Short mmCIF file of C-alpha atoms and ligand atoms in Angstrom, two decimals:
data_model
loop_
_atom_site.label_atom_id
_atom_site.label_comp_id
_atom_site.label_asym_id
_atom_site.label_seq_id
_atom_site.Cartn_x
_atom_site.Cartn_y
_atom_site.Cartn_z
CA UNK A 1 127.23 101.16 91.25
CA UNK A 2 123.20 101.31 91.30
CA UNK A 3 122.57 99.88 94.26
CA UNK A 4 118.89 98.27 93.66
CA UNK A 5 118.39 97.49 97.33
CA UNK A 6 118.55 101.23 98.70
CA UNK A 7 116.08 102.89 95.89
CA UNK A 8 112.78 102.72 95.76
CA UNK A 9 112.82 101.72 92.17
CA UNK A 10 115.06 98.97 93.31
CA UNK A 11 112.10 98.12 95.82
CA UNK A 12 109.60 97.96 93.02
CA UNK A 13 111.66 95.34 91.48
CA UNK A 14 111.71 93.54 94.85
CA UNK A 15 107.97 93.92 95.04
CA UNK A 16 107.37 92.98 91.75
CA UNK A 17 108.95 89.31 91.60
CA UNK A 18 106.45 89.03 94.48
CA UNK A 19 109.15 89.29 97.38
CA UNK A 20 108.87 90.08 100.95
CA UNK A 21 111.34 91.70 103.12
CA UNK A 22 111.27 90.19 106.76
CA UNK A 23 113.20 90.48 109.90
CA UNK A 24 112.36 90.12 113.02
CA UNK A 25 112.35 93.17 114.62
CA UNK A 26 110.83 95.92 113.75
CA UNK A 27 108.86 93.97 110.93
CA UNK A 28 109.22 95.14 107.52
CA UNK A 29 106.30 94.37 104.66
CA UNK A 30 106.61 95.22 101.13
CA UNK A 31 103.89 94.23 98.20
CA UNK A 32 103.85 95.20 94.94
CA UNK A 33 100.30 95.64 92.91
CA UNK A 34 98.51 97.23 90.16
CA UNK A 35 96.64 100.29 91.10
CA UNK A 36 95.48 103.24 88.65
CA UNK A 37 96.50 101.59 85.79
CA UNK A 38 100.69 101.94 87.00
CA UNK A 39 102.49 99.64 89.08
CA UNK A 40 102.53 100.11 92.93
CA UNK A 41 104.44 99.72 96.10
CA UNK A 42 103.84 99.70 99.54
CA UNK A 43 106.08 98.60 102.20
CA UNK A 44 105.06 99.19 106.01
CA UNK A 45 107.09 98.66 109.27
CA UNK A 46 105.37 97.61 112.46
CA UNK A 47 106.53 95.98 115.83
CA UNK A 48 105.39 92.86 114.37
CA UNK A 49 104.54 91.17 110.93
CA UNK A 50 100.89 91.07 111.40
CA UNK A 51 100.35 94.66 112.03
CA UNK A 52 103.06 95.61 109.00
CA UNK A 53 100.82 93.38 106.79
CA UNK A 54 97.21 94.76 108.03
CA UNK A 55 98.96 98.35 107.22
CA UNK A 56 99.93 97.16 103.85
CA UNK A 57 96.30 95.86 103.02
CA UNK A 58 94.82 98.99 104.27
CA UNK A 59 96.72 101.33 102.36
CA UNK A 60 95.84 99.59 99.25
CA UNK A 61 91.98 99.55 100.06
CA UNK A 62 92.56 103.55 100.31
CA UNK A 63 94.14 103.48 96.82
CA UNK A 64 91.53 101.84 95.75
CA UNK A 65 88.88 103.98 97.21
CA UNK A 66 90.13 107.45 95.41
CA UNK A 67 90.20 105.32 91.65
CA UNK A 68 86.52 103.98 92.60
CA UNK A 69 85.42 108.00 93.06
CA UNK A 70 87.78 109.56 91.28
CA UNK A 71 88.56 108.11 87.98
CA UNK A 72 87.11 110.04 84.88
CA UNK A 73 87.50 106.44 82.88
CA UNK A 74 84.78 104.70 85.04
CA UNK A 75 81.35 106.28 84.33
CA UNK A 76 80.21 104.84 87.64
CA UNK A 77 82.93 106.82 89.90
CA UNK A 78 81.34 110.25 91.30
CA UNK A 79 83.69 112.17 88.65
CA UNK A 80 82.24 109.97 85.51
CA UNK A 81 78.93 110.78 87.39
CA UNK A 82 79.67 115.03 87.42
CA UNK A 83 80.68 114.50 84.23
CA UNK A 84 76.72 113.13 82.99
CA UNK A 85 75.31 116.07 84.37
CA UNK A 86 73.57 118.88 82.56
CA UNK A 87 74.27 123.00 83.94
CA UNK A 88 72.85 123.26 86.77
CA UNK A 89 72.16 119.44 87.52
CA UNK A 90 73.90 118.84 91.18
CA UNK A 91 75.70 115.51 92.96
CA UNK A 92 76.51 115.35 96.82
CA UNK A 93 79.75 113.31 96.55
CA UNK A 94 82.24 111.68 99.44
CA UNK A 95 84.21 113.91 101.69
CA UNK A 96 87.40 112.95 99.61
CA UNK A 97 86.30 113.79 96.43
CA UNK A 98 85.06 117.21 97.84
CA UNK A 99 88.07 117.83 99.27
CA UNK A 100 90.21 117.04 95.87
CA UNK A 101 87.87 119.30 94.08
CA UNK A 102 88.28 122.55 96.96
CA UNK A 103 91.80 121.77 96.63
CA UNK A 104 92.02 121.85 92.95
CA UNK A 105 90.45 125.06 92.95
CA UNK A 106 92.50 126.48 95.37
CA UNK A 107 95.46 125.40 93.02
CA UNK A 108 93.70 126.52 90.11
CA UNK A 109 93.69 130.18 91.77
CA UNK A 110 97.49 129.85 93.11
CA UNK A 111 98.95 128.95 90.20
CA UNK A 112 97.47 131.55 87.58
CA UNK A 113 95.18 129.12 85.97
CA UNK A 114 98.15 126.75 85.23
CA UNK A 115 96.33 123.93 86.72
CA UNK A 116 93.02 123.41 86.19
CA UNK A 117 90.63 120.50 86.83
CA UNK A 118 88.14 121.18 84.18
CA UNK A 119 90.93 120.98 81.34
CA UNK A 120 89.91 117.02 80.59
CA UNK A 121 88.04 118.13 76.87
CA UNK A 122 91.54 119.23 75.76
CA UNK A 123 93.13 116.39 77.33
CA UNK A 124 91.02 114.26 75.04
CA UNK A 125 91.19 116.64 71.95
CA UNK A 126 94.88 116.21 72.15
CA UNK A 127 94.86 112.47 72.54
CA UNK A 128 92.79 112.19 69.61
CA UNK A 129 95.05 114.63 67.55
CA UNK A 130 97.44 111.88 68.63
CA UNK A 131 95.46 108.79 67.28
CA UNK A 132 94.95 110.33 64.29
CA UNK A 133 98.69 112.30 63.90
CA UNK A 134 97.07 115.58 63.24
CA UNK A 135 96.77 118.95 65.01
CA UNK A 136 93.13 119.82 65.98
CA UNK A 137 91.93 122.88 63.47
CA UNK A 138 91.74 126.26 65.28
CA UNK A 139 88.07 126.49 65.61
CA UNK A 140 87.72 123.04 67.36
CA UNK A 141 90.64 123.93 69.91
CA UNK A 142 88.61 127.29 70.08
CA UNK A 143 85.58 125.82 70.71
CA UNK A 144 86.60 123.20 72.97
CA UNK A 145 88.63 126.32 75.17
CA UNK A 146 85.18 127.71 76.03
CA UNK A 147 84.35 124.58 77.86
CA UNK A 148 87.09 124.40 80.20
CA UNK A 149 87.28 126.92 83.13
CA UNK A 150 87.88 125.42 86.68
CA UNK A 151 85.74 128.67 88.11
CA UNK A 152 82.76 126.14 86.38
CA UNK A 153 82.18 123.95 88.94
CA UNK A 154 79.81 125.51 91.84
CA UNK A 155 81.51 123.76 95.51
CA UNK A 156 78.53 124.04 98.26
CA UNK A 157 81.04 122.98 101.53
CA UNK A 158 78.19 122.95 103.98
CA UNK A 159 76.57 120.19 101.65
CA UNK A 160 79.51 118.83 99.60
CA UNK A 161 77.27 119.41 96.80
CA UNK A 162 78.94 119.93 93.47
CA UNK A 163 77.27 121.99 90.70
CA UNK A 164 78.58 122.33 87.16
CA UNK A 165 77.69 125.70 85.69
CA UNK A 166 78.37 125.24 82.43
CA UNK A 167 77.09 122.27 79.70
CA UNK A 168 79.76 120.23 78.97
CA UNK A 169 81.87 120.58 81.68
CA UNK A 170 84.29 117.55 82.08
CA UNK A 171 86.49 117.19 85.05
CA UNK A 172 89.62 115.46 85.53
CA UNK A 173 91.42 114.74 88.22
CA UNK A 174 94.50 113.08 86.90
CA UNK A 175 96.84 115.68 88.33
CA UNK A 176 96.34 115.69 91.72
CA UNK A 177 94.29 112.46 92.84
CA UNK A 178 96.86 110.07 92.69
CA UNK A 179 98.83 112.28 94.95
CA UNK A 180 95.91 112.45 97.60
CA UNK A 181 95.30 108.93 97.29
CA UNK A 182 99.07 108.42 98.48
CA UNK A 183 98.28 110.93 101.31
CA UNK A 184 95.35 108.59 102.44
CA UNK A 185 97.22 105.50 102.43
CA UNK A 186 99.93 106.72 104.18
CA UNK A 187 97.22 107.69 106.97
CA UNK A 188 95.59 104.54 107.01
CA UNK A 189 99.38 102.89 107.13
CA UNK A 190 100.26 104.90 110.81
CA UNK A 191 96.18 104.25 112.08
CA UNK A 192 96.91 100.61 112.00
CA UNK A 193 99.69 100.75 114.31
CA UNK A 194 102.75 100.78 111.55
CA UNK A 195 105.78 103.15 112.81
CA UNK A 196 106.48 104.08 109.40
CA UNK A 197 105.45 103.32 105.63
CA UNK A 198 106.02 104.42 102.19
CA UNK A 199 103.69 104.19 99.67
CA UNK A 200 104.97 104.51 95.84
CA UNK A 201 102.35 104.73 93.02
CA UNK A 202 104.33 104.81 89.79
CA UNK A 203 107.25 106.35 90.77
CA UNK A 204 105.46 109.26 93.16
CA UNK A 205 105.53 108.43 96.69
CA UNK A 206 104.59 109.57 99.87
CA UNK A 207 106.22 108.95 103.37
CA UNK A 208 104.75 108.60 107.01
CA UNK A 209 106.00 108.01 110.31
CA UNK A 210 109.71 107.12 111.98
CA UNK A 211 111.81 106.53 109.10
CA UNK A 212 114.16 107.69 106.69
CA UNK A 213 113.98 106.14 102.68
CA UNK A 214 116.03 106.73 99.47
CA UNK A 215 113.59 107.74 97.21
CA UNK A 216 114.69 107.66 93.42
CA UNK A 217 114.35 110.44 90.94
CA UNK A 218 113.95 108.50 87.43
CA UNK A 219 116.43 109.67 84.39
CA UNK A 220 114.10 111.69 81.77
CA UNK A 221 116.12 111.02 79.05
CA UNK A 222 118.27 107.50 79.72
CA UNK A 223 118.02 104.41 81.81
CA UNK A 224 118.36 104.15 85.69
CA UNK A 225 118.20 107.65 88.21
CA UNK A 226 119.74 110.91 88.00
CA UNK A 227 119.31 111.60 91.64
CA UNK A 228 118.82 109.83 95.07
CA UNK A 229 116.62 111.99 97.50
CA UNK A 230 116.32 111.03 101.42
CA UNK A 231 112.84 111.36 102.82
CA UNK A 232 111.86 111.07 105.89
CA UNK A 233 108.24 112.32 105.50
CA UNK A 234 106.47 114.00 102.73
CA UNK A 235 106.17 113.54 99.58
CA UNK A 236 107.91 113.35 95.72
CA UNK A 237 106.38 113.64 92.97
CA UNK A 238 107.35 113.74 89.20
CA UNK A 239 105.46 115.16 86.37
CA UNK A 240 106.55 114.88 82.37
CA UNK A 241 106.77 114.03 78.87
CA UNK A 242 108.75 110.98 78.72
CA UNK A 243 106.13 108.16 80.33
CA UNK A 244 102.91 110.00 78.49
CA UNK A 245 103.17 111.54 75.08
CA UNK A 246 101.30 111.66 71.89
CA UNK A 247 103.12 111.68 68.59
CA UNK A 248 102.18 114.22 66.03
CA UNK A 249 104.15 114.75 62.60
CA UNK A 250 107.07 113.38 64.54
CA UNK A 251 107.04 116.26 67.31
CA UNK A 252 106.72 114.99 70.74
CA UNK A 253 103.22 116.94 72.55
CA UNK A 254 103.01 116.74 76.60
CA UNK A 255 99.65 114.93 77.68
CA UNK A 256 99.68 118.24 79.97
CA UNK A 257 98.05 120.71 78.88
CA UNK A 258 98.76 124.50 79.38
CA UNK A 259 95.23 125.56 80.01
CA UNK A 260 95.64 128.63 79.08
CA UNK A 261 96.36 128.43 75.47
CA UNK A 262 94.83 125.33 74.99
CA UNK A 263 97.78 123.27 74.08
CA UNK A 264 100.32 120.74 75.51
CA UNK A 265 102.86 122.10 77.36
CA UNK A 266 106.54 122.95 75.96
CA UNK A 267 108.31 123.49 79.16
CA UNK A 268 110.38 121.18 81.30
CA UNK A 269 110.27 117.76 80.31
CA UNK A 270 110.91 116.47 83.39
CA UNK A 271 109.43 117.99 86.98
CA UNK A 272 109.66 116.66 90.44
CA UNK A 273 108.22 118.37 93.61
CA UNK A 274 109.04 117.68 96.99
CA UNK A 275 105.94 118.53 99.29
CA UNK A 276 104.76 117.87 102.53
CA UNK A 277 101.81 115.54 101.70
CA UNK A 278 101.03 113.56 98.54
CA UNK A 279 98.60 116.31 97.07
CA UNK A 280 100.59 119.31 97.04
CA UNK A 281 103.70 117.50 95.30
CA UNK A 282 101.42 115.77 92.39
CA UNK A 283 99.85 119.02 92.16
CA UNK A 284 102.45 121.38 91.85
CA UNK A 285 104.29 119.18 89.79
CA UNK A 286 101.57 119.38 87.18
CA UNK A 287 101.76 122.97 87.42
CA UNK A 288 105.63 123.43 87.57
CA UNK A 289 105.06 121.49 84.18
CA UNK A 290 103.21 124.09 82.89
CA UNK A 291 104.28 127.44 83.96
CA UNK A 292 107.55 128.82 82.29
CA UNK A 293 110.99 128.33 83.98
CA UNK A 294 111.18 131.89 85.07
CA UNK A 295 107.52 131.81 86.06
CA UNK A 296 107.70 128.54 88.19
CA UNK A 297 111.17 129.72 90.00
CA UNK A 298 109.50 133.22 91.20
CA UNK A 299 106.27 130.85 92.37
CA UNK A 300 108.32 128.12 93.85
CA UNK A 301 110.34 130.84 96.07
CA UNK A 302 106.82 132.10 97.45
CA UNK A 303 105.48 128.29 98.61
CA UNK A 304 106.47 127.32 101.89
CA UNK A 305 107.53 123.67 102.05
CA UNK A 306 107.56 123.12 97.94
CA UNK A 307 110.67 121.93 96.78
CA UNK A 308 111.19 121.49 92.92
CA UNK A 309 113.86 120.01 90.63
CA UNK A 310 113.29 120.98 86.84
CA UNK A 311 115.38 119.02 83.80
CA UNK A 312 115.52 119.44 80.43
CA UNK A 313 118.45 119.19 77.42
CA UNK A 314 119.19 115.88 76.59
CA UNK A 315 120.52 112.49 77.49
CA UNK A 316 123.81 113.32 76.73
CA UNK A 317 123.57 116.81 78.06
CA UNK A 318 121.14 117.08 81.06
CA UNK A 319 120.13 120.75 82.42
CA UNK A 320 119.10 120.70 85.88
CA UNK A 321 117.87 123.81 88.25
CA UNK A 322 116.62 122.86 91.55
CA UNK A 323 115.73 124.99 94.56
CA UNK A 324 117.92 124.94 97.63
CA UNK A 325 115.67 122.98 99.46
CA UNK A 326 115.57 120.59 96.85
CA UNK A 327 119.15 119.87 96.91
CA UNK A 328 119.51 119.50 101.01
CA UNK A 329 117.32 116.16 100.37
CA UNK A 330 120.03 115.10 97.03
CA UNK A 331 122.24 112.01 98.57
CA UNK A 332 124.84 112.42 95.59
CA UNK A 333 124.04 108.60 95.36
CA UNK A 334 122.62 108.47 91.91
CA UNK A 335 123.97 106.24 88.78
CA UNK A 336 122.47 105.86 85.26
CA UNK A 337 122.33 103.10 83.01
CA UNK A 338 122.96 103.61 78.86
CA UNK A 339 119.68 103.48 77.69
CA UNK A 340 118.54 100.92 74.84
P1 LIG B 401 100.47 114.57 86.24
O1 LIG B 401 101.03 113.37 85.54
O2 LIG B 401 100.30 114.46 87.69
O3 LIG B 401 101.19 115.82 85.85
O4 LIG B 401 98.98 114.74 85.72
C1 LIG B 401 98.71 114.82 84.37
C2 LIG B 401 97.26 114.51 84.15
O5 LIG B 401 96.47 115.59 84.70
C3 LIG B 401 96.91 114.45 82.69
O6 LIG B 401 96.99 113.13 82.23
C4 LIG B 401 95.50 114.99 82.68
O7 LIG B 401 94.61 113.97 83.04
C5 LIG B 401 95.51 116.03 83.77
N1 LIG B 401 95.97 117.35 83.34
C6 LIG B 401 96.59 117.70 82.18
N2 LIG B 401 96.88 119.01 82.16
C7 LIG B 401 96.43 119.51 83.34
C8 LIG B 401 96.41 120.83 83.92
N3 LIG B 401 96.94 121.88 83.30
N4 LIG B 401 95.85 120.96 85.15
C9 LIG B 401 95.31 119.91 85.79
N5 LIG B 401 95.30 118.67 85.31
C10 LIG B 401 95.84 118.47 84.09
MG1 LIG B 402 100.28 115.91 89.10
#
């Protein structure tokens, strides 16, 4: 049986209907909210309620702090403020979004030009081919591949200064913030005094501190989980098709793009990464998304501490490969639901 009460997803519900899980001691907090546009959960444990609570509250002002810089919807965040400028124009922006941006790079390099911060004018070609249910002509795709390049945006460290070098340059952090923002809330969770926390954004999570949690890996293809992971600390993060998809001609097209054709990705519908902090896992699990299987299994054997679980097939006939790490944290607990 799915039991709801040992699954994060089954905490979500609890959050949701606005419940609170109490005891005396240690104390337990959880509170569910909307954050980044997805449905959130934080639950904290202290040696009392009033320091659980405060750690609750202050990992949600941290989520909230990466969407006010980050967010390439809000013209007023420092991204939607890199994004105004002209070649050559510079911004000095927060230490967090300066770190997102070195790391993204960094990724960018690692992973072959899989990921790539800069790809956010194909992102919105391909959501527009969506709107409209037709593929973008060749020349457009073309033309809107020269603007996208993550070796475009100049990073000054001594100043945090940011230069684009390149009109037109559009940045997008959609693949990794999220998974920073959990890494910051889950600091801010242990600097209040909490023993342990977990902090879920839309299914990704991240774990600090003394405690071990059943953290749900969601079906791709049918109701309910196909796998229960324990977690003690670290992070789990899924990337796919199945939440966010456009519809073209009937075919179902990835809102991840491979960068380097220009186009949505066809591999693995379904992705999750187990990492060490929030970042790495939503990262990778963007990238894992995009590189081939045969690709992504030589690169996952050469990262220390990245775990990753790939499915595909169907509901009725589910592929899974994992890495051996990945399956020491499997609890063999997992039930699914019929879908519909
Ligand atoms: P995720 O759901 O973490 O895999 O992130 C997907 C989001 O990252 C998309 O909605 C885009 O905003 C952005 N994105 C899409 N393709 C890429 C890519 N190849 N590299 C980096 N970010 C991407
Ligand atoms: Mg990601």
């Amino acid at each position: 049986m799915f039991k709801a009460a040992r699954v994060i997803f089954g905490a979500l519900v609890l959050c949701a209907l606005g419940c609170r899980e109490e005891s005396n001691s240690p104390a337990r907090v959880a509170q569910s909210r909307e954050v980044m546009g997805t449905l959130a959960c934080v639950t904290a444990i202290a040696p009392d309620e009033t320091t659980a609570r405060a750690a609750v509250e202050a990992a949600y002002a941290r989520l909230d702090d990466v969407n006010r810089l980050m967010s390439d919807y809000r013209a007023d965040s420092e991204i939607g403020r890199l994004n105004a400028l002209s070649a050559g124009e510079s911004l000095i922006v927060s230490p967090e979004t300066f770190y997102c941006l070195q790391r993204a790079a960094e990724i960018a390099e690692a992973s072959g030009g899989a990921f790539d911060a800069t790809c956010r004018p194909l992102v919105e070609l391909w959501k527009q081919a969506g709107r409209q249910n037709a593929l973008p002509d060749e020349a457009t795709l073309a033309a809107t591949r020269e603007r996208v390049g993550w070796q475009k945006i100049g990073l000054d460290a001594a100043t945090r200064r940011v230069i684009p070098m390149a009109d037109g340059l559009q940045i997008d952090l959609g693949g990794i913030a999220k998974g920073y923002a959990l890494d910051l809330a889950g600091e801010a969770i242990l600097a209040t005094g909490a023993s342990a926390g977990l902090v879920d954004v839309g299914g990704d999570v991240r774990a600090v501190g003394e405690h071990t949690w059943t953290v749900g890996v969601r079906h791709p293809f049918a109701a309910g989980l196909i796998e229960t992971l324990a977690l003690s600390s670290g992070s789990v993060a899924t990337s796919g098709n199945q939440q966010r998809f456009y519809m073209i001609d009937g075919h179902r097209y990835s809102h991840i793009i491979d960068p380097r054709s220009g186009r949505p990705t066809e591999q693995a519908p379904s992705v999750t990464v187990i990492a060490p902090d929030g970042l790495t896992a939503d990262a990778w699990a963007t990238v894992f998304s995009v590189l081939s299987a045969a690709e992504g299994q030589a690169r996952a054997a050469e990262l220390d501490g990245v775990e990753v679980l790939w499915i595909w097939g169907s509901a009725e006939q589910p592929q899974i490969a994992a890495t051996e790490g990945f399956t020491r944290h499997w609890t063999g607990a997992a039930t699914t639901q019929p879908s519909g």
